[in-house]
mmCIF file of C-alpha atoms and ligand atoms in Angstrom:
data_model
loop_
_atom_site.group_PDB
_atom_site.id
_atom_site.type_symbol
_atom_site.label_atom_id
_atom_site.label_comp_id
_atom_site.label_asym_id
_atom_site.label_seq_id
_atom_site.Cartn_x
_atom_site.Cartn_y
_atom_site.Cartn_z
ATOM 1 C CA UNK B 1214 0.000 0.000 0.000
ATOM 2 C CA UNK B 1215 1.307 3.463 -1.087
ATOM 3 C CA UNK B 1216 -0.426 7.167 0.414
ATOM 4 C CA UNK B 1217 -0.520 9.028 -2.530
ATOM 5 C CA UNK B 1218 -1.217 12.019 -3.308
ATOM 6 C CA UNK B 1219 -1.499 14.298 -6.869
ATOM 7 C CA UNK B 1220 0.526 18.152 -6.927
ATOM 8 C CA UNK B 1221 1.867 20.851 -8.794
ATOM 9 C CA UNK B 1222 5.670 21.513 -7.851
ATOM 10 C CA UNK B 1223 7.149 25.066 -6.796
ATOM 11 C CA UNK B 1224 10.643 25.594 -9.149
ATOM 12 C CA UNK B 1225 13.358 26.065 -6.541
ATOM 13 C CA UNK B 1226 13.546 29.991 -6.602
ATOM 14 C CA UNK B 1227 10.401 30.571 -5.683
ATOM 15 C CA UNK B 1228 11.354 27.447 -3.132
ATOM 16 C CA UNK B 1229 13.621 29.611 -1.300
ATOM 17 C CA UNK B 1230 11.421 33.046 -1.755
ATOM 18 C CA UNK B 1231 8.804 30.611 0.619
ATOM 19 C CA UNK B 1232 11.487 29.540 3.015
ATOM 20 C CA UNK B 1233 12.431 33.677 3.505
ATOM 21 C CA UNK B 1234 8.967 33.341 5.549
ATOM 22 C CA UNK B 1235 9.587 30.168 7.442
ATOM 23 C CA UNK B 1236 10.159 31.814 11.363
ATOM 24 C CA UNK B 1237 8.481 34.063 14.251
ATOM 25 C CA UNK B 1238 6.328 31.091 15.658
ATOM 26 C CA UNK B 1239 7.763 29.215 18.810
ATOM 27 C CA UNK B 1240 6.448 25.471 17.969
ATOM 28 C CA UNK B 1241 6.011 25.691 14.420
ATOM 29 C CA UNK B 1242 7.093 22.971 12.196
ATOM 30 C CA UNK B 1243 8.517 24.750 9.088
ATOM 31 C CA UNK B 1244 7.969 22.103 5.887
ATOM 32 C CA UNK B 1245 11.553 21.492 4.401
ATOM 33 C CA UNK B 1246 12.045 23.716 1.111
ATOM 34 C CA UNK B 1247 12.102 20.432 -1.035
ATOM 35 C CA UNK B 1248 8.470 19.260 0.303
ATOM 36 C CA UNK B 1249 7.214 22.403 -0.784
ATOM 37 C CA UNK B 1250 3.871 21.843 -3.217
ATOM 38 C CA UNK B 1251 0.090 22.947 -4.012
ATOM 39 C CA UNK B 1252 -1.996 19.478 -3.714
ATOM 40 C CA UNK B 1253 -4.428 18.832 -6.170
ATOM 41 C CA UNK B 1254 -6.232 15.779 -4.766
ATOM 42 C CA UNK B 1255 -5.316 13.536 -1.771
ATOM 43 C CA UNK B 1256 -5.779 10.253 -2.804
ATOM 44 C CA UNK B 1257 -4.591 8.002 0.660
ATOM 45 C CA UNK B 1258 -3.449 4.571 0.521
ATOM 46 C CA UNK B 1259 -4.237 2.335 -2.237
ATOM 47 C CA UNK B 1260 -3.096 -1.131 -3.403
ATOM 48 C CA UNK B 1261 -0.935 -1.408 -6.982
ATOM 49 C CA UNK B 1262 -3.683 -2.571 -8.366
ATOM 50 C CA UNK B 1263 -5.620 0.692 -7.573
ATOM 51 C CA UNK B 1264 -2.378 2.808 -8.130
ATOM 52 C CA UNK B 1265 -2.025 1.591 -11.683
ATOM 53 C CA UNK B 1266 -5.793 2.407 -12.606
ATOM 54 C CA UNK B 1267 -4.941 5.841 -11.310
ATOM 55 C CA UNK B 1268 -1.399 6.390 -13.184
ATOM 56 C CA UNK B 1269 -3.646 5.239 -16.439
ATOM 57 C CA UNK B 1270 -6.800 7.829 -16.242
ATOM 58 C CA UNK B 1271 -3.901 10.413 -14.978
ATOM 59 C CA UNK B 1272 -2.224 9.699 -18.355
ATOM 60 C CA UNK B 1273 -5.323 9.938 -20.177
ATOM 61 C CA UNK B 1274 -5.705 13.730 -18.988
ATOM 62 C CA UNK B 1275 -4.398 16.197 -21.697
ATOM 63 C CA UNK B 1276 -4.416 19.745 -20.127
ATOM 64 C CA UNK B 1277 -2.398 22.992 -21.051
ATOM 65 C CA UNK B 1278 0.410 24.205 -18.996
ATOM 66 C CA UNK B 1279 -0.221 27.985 -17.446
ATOM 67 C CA UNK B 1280 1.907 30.314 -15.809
ATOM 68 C CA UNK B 1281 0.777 31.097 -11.731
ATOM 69 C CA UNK B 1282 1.731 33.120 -9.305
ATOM 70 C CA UNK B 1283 2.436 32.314 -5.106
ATOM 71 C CA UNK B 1284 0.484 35.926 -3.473
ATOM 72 C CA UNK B 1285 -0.972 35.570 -0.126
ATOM 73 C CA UNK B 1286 -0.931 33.770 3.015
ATOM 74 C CA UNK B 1287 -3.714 32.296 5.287
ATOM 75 C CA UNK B 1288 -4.493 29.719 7.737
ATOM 76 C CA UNK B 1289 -6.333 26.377 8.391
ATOM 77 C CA UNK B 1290 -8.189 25.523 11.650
ATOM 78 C CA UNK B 1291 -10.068 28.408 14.368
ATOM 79 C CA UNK B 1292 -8.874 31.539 15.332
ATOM 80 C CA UNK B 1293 -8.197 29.790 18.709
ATOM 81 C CA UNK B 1294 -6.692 27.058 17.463
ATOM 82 C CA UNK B 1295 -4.530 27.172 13.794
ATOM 83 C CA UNK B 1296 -3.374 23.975 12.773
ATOM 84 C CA UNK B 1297 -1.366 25.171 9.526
ATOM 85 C CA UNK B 1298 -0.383 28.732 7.677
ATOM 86 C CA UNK B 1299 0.260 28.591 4.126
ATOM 87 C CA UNK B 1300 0.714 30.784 0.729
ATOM 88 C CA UNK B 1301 -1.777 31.252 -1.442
ATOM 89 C CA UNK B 1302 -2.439 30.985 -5.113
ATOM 90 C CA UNK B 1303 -3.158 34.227 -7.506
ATOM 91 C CA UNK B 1304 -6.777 33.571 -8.949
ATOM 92 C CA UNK B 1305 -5.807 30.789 -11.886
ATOM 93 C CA UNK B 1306 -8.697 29.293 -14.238
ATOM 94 C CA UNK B 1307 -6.172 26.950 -15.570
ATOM 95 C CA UNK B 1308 -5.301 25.581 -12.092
ATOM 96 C CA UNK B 1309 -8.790 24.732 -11.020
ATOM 97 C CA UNK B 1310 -9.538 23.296 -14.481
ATOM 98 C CA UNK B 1311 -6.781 20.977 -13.776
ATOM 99 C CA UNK B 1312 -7.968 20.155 -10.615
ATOM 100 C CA UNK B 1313 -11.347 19.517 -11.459
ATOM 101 C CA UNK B 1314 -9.695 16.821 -14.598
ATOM 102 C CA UNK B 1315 -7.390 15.758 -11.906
ATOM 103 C CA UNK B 1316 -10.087 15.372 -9.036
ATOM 104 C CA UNK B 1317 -12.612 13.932 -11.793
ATOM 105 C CA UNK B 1318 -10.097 10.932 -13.099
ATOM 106 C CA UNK B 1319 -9.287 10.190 -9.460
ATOM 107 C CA UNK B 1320 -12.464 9.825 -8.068
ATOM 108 C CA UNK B 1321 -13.632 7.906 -10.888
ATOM 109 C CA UNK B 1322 -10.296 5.598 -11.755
ATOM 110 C CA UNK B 1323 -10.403 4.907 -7.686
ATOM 111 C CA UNK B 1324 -14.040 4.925 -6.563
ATOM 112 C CA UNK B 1325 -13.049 7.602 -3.842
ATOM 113 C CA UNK B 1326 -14.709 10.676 -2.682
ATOM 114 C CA UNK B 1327 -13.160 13.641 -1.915
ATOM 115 C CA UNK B 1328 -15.735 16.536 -1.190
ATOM 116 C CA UNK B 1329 -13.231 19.192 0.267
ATOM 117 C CA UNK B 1330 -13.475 22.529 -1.531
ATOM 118 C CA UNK B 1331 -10.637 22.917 -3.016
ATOM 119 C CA UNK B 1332 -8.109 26.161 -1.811
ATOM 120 C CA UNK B 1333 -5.301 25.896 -3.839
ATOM 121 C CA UNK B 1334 -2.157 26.607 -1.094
ATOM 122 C CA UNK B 1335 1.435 26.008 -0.385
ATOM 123 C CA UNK B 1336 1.448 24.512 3.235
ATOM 124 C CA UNK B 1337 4.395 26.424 4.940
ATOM 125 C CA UNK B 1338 4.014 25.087 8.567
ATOM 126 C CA UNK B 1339 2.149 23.074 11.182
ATOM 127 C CA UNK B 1340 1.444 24.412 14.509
ATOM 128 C CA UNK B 1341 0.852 23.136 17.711
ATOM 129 C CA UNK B 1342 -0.619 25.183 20.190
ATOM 130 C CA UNK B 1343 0.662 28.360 18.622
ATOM 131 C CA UNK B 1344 -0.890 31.822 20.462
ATOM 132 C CA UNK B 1345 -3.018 33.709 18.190
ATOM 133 C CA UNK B 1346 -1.860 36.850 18.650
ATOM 134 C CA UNK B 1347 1.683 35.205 17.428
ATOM 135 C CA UNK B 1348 0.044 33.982 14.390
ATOM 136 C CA UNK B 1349 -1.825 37.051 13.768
ATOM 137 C CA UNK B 1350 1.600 39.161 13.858
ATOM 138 C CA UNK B 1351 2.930 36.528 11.105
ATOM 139 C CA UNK B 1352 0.317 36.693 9.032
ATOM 140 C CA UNK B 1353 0.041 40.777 8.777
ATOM 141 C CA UNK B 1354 3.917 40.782 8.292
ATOM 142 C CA UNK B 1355 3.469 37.893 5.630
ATOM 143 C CA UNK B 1356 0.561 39.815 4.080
ATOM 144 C CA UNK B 1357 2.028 41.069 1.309
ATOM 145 C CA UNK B 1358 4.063 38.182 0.012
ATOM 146 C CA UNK B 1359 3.860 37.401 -3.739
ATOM 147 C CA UNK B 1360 6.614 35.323 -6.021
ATOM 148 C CA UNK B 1361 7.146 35.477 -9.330
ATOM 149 C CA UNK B 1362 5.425 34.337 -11.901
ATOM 150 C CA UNK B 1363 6.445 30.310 -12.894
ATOM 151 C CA UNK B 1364 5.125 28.291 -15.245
ATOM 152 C CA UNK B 1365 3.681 25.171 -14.505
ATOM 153 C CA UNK B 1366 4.589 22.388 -17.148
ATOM 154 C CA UNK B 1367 3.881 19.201 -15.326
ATOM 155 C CA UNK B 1368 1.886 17.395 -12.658
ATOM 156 C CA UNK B 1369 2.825 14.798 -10.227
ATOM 157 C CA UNK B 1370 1.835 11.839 -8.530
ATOM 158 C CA UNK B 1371 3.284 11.362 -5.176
ATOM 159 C CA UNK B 1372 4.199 8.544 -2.286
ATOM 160 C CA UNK B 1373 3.993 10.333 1.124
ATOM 161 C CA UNK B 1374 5.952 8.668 3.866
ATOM 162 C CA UNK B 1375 4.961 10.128 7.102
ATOM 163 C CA UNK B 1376 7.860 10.447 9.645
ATOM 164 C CA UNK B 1377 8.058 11.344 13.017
ATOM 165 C CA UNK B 1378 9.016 14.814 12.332
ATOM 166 C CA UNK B 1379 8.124 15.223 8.694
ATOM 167 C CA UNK B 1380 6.533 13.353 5.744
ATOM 168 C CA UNK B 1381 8.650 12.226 2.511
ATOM 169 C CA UNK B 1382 7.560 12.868 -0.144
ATOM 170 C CA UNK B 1383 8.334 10.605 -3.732
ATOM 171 C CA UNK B 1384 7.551 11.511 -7.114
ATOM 172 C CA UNK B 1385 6.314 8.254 -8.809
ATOM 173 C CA UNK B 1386 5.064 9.621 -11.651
ATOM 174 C CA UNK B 1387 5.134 12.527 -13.468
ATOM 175 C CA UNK B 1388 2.689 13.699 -16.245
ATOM 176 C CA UNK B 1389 3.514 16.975 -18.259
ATOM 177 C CA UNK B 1390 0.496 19.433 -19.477
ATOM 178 C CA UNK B 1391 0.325 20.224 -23.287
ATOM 179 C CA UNK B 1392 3.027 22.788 -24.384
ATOM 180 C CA UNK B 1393 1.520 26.053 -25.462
HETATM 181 P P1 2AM Y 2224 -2.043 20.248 3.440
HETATM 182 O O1 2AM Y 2224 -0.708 20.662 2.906
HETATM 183 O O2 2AM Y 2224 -3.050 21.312 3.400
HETATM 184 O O3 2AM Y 2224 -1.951 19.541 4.760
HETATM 185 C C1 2AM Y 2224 0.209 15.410 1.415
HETATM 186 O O4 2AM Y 2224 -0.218 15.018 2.673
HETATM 187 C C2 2AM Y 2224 -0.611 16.545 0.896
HETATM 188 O O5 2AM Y 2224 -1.976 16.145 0.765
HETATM 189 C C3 2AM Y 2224 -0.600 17.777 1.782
HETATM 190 O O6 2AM Y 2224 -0.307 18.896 0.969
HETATM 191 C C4 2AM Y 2224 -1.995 17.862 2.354
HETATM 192 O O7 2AM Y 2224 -2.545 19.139 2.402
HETATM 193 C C5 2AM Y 2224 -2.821 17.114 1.339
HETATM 194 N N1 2AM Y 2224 -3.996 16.499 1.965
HETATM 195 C C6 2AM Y 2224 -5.281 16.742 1.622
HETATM 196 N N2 2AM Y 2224 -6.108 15.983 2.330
HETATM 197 C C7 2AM Y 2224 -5.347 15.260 3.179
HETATM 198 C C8 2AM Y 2224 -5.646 14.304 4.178
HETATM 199 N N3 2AM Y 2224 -6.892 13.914 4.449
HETATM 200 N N4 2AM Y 2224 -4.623 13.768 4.859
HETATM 201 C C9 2AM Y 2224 -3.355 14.162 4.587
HETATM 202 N N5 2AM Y 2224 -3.010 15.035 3.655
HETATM 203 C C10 2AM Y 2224 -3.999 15.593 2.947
#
């Protein structure tokens, strides 16, 4: 059984441009430059058998590669308690088209639901009871972070190892977009 999950890779400048805002939050688990990624679908353990008939309707998907943009950050959980912060995505038609092909050949190759709306993000951190006011002052610092531009040419199809400290993450497959 593999835990796979289905992203869009961050080229390694704009990498480092994310790890500038890794810091400020006593607790925080920073996620390591290379594990950097916007997920597309989380797809969990499956069996090879499964994995295969996902790799095949992933293949079958013919979408265009677009340029997008990191701008934003935000968090996940309450005000009282935030379980992650992350970077956000500039408003990208081609992005949610591909996750709507993406989420579409998934759910139907593997029988699985997935009925999270999707909010395309970079996770940056995890946090365990971090104090909001701390989180608050990150977040208005962070406000006004945007990257460059990048062009996304390529999806992938990952095997997440979870550690004790962090996950590993594995390409296993990777399926480029149409060139323009
Ligand atoms: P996150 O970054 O917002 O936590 C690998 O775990 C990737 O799949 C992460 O980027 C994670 O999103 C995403 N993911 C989505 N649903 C998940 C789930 N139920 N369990 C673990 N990861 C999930």
């Amino acid at each position: 059984m593999r835990r796979l999950f289905v992203a869009v890779t961050v080229p390694e400048p704009v990498r480092r441009h994310l790890s500038l805002l890794a810091g400020g939050i006593p607790g925080a688990r920073w996620v390591a430059a290379d594990n950097l990624h916007i997920t597309l679908r989380f797809i969990g353990e499956v069996d090879g058998a499964l994995e295969q008939d996902i790799v095949d309707a992933l293949a079958g998907l013919h979408q265009p590669g677009f340029d997008i943009r990191l701008e934003g950050v935000g968090q996940f959980g309450s005000a009282t308690s935030v379980r992650s912060l992350w970077a956000g995505v500039a408003p990208c038609p081609e992005l949610l088209q591909l996750h709507r092909a993406v989420h579409r050949a998934v759910s139907l190759a593997a029988a699985l639901a997935d009925r999270r709306r999707f909010l395309p993000h970079v996770t940056l951190a995890r946090l365990k009871g971090a104090g909001p006011q701390t989180v608050a002052g990150w977040l208005g610092a962070q406000a006004q972070f945007r990257s460059t531009a990048f062009r996304v040419t390529e999806f992938v199809l990952f095997d997440s190892r979870l550690g004790r400290k962090a996950a590993h993450y594995t390409p296993v497959v990777e399926f480029p977009l149409l060139e323009r």
